[in-house]
Tab-separated table of C-alpha atoms in Angstrom:
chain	number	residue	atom	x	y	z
A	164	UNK	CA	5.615	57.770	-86.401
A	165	UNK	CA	8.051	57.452	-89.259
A	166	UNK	CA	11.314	59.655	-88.094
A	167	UNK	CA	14.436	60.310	-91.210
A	168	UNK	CA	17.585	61.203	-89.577
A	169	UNK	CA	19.852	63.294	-92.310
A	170	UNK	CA	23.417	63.665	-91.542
A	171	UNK	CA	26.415	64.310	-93.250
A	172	UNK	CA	28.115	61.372	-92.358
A	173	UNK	CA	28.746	58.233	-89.997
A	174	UNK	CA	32.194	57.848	-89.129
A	175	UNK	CA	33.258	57.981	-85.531
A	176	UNK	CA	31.699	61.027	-83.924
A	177	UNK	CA	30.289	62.678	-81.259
A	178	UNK	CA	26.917	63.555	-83.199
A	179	UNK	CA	27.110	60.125	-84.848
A	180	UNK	CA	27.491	58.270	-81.431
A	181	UNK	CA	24.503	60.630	-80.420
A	182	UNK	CA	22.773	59.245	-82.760
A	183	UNK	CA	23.287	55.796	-82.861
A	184	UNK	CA	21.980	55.863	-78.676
A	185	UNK	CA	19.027	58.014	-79.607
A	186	UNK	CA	17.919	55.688	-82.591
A	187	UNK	CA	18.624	51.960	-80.300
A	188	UNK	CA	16.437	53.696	-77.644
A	189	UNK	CA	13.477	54.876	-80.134
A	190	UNK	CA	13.462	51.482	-81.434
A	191	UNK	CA	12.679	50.111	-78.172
A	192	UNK	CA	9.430	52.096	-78.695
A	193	UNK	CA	8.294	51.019	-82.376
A	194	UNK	CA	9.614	54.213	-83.934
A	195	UNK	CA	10.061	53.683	-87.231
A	196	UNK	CA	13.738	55.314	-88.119
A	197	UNK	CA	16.115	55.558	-91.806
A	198	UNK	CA	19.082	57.504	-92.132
A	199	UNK	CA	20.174	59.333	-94.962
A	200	UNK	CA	23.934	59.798	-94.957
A	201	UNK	CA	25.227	61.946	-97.144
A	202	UNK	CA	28.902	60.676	-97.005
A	203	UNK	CA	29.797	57.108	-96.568
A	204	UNK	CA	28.218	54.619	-94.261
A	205	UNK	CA	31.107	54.515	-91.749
A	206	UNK	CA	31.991	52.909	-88.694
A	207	UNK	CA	28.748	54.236	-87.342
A	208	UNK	CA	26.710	53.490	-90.331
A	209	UNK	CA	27.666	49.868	-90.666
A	210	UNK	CA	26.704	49.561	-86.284
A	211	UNK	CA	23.514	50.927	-87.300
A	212	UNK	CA	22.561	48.442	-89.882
A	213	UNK	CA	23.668	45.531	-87.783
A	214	UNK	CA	21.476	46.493	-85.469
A	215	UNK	CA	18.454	46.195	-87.865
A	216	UNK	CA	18.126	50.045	-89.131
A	217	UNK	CA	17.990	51.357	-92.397
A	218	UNK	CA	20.923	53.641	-93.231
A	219	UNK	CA	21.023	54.937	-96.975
A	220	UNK	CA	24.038	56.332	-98.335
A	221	UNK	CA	24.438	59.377	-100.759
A	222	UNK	CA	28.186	59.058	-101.036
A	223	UNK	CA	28.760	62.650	-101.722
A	224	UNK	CA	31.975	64.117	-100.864
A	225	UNK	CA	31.705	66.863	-97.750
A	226	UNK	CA	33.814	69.625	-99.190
A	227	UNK	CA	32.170	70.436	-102.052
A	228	UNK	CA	28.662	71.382	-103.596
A	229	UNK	CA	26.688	67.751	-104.054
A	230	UNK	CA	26.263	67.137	-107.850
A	231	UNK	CA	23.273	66.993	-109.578
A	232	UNK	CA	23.415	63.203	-109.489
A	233	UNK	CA	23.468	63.130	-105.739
A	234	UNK	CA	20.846	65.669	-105.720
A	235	UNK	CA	18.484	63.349	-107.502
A	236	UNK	CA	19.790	60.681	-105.545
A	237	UNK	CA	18.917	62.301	-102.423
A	238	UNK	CA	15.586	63.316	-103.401
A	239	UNK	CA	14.645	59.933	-104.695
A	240	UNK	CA	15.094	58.263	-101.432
A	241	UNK	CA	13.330	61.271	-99.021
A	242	UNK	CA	10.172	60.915	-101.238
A	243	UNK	CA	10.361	56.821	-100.874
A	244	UNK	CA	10.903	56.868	-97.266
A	245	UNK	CA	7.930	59.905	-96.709
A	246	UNK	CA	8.363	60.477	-93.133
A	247	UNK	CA	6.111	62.779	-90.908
A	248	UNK	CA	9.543	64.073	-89.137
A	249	UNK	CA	12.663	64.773	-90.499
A	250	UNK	CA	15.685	65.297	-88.071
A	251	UNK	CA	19.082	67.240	-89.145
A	252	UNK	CA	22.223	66.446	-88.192
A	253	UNK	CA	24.970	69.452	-88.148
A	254	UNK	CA	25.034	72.180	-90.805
A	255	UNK	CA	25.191	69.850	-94.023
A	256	UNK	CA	22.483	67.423	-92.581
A	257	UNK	CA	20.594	70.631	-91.729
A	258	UNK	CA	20.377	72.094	-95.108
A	259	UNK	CA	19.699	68.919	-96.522
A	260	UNK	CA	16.863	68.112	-94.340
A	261	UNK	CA	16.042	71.620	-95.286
A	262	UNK	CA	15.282	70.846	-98.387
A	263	UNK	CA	13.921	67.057	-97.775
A	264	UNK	CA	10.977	69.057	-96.542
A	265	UNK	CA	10.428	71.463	-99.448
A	266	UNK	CA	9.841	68.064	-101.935
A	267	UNK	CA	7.631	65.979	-99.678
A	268	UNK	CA	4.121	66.079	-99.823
A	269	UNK	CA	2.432	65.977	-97.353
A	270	UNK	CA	4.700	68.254	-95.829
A	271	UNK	CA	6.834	66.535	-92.811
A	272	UNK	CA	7.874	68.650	-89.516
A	273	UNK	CA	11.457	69.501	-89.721
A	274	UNK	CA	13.939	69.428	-86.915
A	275	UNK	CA	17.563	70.646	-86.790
A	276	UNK	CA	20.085	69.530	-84.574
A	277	UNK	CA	23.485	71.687	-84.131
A	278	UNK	CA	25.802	70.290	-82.154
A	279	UNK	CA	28.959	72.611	-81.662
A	280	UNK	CA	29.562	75.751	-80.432
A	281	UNK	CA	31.057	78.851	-82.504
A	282	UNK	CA	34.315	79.695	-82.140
A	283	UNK	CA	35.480	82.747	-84.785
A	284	UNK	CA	33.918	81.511	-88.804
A	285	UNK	CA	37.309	81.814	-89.988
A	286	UNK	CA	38.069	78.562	-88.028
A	287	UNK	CA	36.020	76.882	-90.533
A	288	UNK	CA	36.582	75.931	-94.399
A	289	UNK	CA	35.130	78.385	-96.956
A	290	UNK	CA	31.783	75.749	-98.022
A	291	UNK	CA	30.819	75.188	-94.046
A	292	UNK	CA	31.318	79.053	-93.752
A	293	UNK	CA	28.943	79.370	-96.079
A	294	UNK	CA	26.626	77.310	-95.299
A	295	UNK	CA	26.659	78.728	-91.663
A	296	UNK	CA	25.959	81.698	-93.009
A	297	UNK	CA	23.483	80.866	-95.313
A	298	UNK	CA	21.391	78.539	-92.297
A	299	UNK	CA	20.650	81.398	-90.404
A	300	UNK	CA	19.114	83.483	-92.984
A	301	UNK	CA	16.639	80.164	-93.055
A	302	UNK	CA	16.753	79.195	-89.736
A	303	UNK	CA	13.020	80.318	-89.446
A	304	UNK	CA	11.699	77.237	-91.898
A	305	UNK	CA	12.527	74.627	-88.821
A	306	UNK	CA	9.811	73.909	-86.681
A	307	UNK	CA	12.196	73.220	-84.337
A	308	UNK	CA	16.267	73.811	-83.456
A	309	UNK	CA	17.714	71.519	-81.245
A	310	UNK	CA	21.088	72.676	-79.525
A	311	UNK	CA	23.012	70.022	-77.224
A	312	UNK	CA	24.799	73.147	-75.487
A	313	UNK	CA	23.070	76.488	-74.043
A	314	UNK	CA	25.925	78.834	-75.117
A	315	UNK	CA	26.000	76.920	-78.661
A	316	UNK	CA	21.813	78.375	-78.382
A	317	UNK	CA	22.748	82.089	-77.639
A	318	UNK	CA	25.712	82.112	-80.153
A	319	UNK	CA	23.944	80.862	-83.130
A	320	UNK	CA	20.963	83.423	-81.997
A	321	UNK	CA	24.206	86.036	-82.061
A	322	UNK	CA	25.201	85.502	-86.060
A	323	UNK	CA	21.590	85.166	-86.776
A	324	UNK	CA	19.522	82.069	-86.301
A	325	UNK	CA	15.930	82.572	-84.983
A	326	UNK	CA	15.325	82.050	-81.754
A	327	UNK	CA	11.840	81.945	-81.647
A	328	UNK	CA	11.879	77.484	-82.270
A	329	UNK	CA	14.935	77.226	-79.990
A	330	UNK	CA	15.605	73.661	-77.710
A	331	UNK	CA	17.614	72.856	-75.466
A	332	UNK	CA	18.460	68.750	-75.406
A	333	UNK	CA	21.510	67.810	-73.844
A	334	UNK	CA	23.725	64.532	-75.216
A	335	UNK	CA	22.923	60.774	-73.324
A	336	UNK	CA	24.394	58.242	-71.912
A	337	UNK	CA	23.836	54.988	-71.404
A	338	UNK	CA	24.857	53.464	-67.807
A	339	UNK	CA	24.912	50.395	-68.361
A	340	UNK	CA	27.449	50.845	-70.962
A	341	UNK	CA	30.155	52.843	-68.971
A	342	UNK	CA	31.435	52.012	-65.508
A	343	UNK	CA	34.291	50.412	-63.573
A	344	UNK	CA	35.116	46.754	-64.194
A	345	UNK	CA	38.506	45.710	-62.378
A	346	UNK	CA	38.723	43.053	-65.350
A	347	UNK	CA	39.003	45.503	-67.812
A	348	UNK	CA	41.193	47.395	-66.962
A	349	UNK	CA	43.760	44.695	-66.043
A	350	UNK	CA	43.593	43.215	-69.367
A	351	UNK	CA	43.682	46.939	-70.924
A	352	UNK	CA	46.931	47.798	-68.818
A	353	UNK	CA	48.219	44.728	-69.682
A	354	UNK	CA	47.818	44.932	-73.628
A	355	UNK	CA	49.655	48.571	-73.158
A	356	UNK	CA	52.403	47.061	-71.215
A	357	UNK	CA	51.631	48.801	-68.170
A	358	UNK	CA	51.335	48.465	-64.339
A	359	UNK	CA	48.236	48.589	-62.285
A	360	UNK	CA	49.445	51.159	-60.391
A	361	UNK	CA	50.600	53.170	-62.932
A	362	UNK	CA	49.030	56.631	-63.846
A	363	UNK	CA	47.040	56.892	-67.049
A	364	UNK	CA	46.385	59.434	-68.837
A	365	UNK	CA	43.385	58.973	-71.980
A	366	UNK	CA	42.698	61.590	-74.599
A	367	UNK	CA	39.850	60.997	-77.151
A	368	UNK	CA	38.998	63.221	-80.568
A	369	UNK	CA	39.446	62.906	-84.187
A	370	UNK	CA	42.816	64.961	-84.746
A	371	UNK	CA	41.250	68.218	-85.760
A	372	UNK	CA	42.015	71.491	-84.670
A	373	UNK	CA	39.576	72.203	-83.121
A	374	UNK	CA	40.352	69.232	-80.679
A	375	UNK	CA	43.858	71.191	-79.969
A	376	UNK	CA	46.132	67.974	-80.166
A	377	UNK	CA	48.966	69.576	-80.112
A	378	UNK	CA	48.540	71.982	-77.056
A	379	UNK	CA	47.666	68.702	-75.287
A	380	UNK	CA	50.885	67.235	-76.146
A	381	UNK	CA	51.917	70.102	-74.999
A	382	UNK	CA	50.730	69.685	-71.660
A	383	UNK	CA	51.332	66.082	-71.372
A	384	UNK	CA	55.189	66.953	-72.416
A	385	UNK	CA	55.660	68.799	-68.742
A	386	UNK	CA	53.269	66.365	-66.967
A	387	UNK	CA	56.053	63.553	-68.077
A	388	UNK	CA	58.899	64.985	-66.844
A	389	UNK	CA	57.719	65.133	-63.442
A	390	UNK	CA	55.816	61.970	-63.167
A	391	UNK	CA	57.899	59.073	-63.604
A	392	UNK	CA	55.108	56.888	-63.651
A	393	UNK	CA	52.355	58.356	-65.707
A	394	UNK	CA	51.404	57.441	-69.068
A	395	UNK	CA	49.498	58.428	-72.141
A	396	UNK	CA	47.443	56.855	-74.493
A	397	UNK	CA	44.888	58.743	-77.043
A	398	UNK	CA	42.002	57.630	-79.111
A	399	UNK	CA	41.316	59.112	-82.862
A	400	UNK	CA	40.977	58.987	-86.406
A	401	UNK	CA	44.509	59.651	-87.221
A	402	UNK	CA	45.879	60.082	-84.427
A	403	UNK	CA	48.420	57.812	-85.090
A	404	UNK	CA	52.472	57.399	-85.638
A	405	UNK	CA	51.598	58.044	-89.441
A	406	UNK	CA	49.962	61.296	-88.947
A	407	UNK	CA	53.424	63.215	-89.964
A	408	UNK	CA	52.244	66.771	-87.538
A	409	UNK	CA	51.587	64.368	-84.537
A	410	UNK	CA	54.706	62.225	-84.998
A	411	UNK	CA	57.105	65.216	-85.698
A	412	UNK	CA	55.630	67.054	-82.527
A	413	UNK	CA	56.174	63.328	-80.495
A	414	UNK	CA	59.420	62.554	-81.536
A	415	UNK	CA	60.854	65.786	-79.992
A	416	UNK	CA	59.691	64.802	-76.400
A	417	UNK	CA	61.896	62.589	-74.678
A	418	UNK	CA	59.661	60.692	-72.991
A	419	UNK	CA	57.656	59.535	-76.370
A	420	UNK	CA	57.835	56.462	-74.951
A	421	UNK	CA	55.377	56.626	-72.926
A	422	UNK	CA	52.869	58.294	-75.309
A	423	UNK	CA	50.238	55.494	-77.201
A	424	UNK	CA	48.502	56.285	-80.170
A	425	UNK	CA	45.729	54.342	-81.017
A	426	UNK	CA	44.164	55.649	-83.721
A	427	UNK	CA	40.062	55.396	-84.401
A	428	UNK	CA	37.704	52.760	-81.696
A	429	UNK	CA	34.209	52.814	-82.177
A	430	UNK	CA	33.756	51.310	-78.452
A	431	UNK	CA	35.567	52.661	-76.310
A	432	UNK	CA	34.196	51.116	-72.840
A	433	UNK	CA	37.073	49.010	-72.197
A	434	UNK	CA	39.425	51.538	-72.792
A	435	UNK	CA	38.053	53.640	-70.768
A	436	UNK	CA	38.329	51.284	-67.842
A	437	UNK	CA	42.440	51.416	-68.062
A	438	UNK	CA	42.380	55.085	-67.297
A	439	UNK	CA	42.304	57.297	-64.527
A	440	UNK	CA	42.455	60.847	-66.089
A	441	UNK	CA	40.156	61.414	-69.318
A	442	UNK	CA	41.272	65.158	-70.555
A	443	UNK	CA	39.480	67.336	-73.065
A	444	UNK	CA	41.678	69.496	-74.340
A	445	UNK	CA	39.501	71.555	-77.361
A	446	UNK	CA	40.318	74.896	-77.911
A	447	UNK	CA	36.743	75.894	-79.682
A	448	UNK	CA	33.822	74.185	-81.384
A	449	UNK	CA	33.175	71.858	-78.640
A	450	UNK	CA	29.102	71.430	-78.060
A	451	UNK	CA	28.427	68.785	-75.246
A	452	UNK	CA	31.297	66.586	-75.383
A	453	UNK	CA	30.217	62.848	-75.587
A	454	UNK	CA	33.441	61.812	-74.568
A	455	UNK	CA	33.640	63.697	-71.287
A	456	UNK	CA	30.155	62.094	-70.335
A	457	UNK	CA	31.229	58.693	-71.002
A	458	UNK	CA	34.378	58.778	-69.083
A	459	UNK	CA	32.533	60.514	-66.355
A	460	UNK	CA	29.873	57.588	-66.457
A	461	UNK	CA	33.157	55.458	-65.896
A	462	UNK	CA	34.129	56.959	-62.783
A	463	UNK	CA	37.093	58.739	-64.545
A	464	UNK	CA	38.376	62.155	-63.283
A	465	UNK	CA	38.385	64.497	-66.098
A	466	UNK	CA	40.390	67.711	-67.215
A	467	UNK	CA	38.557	69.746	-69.308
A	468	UNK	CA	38.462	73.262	-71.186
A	469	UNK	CA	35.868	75.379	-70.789
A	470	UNK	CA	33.996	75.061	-73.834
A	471	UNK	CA	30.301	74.493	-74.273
A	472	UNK	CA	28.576	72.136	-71.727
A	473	UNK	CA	31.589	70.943	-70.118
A	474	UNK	CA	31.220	73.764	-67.098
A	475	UNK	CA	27.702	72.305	-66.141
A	476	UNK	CA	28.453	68.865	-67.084
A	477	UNK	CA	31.388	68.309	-64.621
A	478	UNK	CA	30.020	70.692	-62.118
A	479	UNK	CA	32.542	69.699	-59.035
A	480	UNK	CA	33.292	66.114	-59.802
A	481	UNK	CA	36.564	67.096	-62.280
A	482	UNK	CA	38.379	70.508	-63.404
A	483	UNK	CA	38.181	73.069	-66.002
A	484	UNK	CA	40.844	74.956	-67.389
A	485	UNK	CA	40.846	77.511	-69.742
A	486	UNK	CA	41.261	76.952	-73.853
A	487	UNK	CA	44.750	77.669	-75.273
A	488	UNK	CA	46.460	77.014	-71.810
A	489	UNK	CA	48.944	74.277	-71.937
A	490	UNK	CA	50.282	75.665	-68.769
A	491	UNK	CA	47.113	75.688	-66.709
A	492	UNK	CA	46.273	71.821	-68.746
A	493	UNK	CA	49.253	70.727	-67.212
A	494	UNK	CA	48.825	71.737	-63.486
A	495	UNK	CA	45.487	70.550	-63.555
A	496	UNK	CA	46.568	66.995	-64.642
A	497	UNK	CA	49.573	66.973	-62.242
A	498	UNK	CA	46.795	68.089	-59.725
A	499	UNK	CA	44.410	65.217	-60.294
A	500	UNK	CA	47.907	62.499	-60.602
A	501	UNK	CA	49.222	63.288	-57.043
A	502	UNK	CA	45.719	62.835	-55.654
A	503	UNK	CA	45.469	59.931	-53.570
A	504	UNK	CA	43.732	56.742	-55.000
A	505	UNK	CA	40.795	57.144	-52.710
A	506	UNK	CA	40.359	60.891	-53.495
A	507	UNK	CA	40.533	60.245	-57.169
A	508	UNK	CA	37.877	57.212	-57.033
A	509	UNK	CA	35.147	59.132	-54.760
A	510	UNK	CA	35.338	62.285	-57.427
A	511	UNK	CA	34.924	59.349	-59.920
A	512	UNK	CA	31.751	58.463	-58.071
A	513	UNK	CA	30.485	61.826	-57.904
A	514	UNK	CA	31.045	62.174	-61.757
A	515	UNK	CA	28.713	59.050	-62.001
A	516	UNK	CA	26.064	60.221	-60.219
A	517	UNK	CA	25.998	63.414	-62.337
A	518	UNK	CA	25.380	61.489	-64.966
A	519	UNK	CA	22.671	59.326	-63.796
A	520	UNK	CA	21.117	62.398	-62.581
A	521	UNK	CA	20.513	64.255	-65.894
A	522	UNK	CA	22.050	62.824	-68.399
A	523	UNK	CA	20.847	59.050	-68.944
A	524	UNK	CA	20.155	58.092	-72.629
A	525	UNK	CA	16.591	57.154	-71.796
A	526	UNK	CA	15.714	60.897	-70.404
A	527	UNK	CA	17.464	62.013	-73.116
A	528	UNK	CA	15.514	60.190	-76.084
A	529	UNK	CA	12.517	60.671	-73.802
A	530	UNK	CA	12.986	64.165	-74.894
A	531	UNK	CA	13.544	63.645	-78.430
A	532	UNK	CA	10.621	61.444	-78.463
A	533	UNK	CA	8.420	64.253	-76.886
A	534	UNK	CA	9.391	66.771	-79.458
A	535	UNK	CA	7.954	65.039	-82.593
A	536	UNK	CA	5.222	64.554	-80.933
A	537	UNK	CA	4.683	68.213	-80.242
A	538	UNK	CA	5.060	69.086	-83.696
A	539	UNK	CA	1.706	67.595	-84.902
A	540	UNK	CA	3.317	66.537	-88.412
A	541	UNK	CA	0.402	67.324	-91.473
A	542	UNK	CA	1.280	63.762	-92.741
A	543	UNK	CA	-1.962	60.855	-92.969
A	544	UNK	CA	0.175	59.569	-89.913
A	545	UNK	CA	-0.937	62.455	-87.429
A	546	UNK	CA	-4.872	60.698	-88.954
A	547	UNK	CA	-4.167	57.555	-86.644
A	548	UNK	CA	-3.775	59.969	-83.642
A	549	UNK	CA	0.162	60.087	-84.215
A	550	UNK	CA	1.230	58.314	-80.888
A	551	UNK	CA	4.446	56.111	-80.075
């Protein structure tokens, strides 16, 4: 099996973390895997090759219509590779996998992955928009739709998508990545300057706004001023001191202090260990948040909106509140901070188990794995009896 995973790009994100788990485990069962992205290699891009897979790069720019050059670019390398499956990432990686398909001969299955939920359109710019809209009028031509979230499924159906090649694959995680190490966390505390008995507070998301920085901030603004020893630190390509909307927002909160920004980690297992409160905090958009599973897998107590997966992810081992709510973000933090120790670490536990349950990265691929194979690709591939 011969597998092309198209995506629009491989910085630090949820579907490129996704990714990255789904191609290590496929490996470990001779599946032969290139990417295609059509940005820049990335953080993600560069973990991928060092781990022995071939990632190709378009290098076109995401807000605007590809040139001709990348076009021919593009095409070159999908006819070189010649898969039997070809796997979209998002709306751009989507289209382009869209058309992968239409110049390969023999013709490879296509599969489309969509991995957010849909808030109102005019949340996004005018070319994604478009492209949205423009998707679901060919939504039929994929053998297959893969949607990490069930209410991302029905509102895609809503605006148009078919629903007649409709999946259901929730995001992965592997265990043996995420979990409490005592170590860790020490050192982690220790590089922030803070106590081990301190409260801490993580928030992790590229600053978008979708991810709803600000009405975090919000939030954590009236969680400071009545918890003298609780602290904040967030995770995030740009969120950072130089981001001028973060840092005017920050500077008006007396208790900045107390606020870390980190900017962008690809691994963030250590950093989870410092914590003891992951929050979510998006307002829309939000698929199956990666991040919530991993600090879950950690033993962290999260605060989440309701967005997406995030309902039947936590379940009972964390809270939801509802998007736009700074108000009902902060009681649900204070909530989880005056818990007792022990109270917060057997939730933690619970949240683990969750995960192991249904959501371990080798189900997960398992899954992936099992859908190429039902698509019976017309390639000289499926003439050697097409197994793994």
């Amino acid at each position: 099996m011969k597998v092309v995973h198209i995506i629009s790009g491989l910085g630090v994100g949820g579907a490129e973390k996704m990714l990255l788990k789904i191609v290590r485990e496929h490996q470990k069962k001779n599946i032969v895997t290139e990417i295609i992205s059509l940005g820049t290699l990335g953080l993600v891009g560069s973990e991928l090759r060092k781990q022995g897979i071939i990632v190709h790069v378009v290098d076109a720019e995401g807000r605007r219509i590809p040139s001709v050059g990348e076009i021919l670019r593009f095409a070159h390398i999908v006819r070189r590779i010649a898969p039997n499956i070809i796997q979209g990432w998002m709306y751009h990686g989507n289209l382009a996998a869209l058309l992968a398909k239409c110049i390969i001969w023999p013709t490879p299955a296509l599969v489309w992955n969509i991995r957010q939920t849909l808030g109102a359109l005019e949340h996004e710019v005018r070319l994604t928009r478009l492209v949205i809209k423009f998707s679901a009028r060919v939504s039929r031509f994929a053998d297959k739709i893969v949607y990490n979230a069930i209410d991302s499924e029905k509102q895609h159906i809503r605006v148009g998508y078919t629903p007649n090649n409709s999946n259901f694959i929730p995001n992965g995680f592997d265990l043996h990545d995420f979990g409490p190490r005592n170590a860790q966390r020490e050192q982690e505390r220790r590089n922030l300057g803070i106590m081990s008995d301190d409260i801490l507070v993580g928030h992790v998301g590229r600053y978008h706004a979708k991810k709803d920085h600000h009405r975090f901030f919000e939030a954590i603004s009236e969680v400071l001023k009545k918890k003298n020893n609780l602290y904040v630190v967030a995770f995030g390509r740009e969120v950072s001191r130089t981001n001028q909307a973060l840092a005017e927002q920050l500077n008006k909160d007396p208790n900045q202090d107390r606020i870390f920004l980190m900017g962008e980690r690809i691994d963030l297992r250590s950093s989870y260990q410092a914590l003891d409160i992951l929050v979510s905090s998006s307002s829309w958009g939000e698929g199956f948040s990666n991040v919530l599973g991993e600090g879950m897998a950690s033993e962290l107590v999260c605060v989440a909106t309701n967005i997406g997966e995030a309902a039947r992810l936590i379940g009972d081992a964390g809270k939801l509140v509802k998007p736009n709510d700074a108000t009902a973000m902060a009681k649900a933090i204070i909530d989880v901070a005056t818990m007792p120790v022990e109270v917060r670490r057997d939730i933690g536990v619970e949240a683990r188990k969750r995960i192991e349950k249904d959501y371990s990265i080798e189900v997960v691929a398992s899954q992936y794995l099992d859908l190429y194979l039902s698509l019976r690709p017309t390639s000289p591939a499926s003439e050697t009896g097409f197994s793994a």
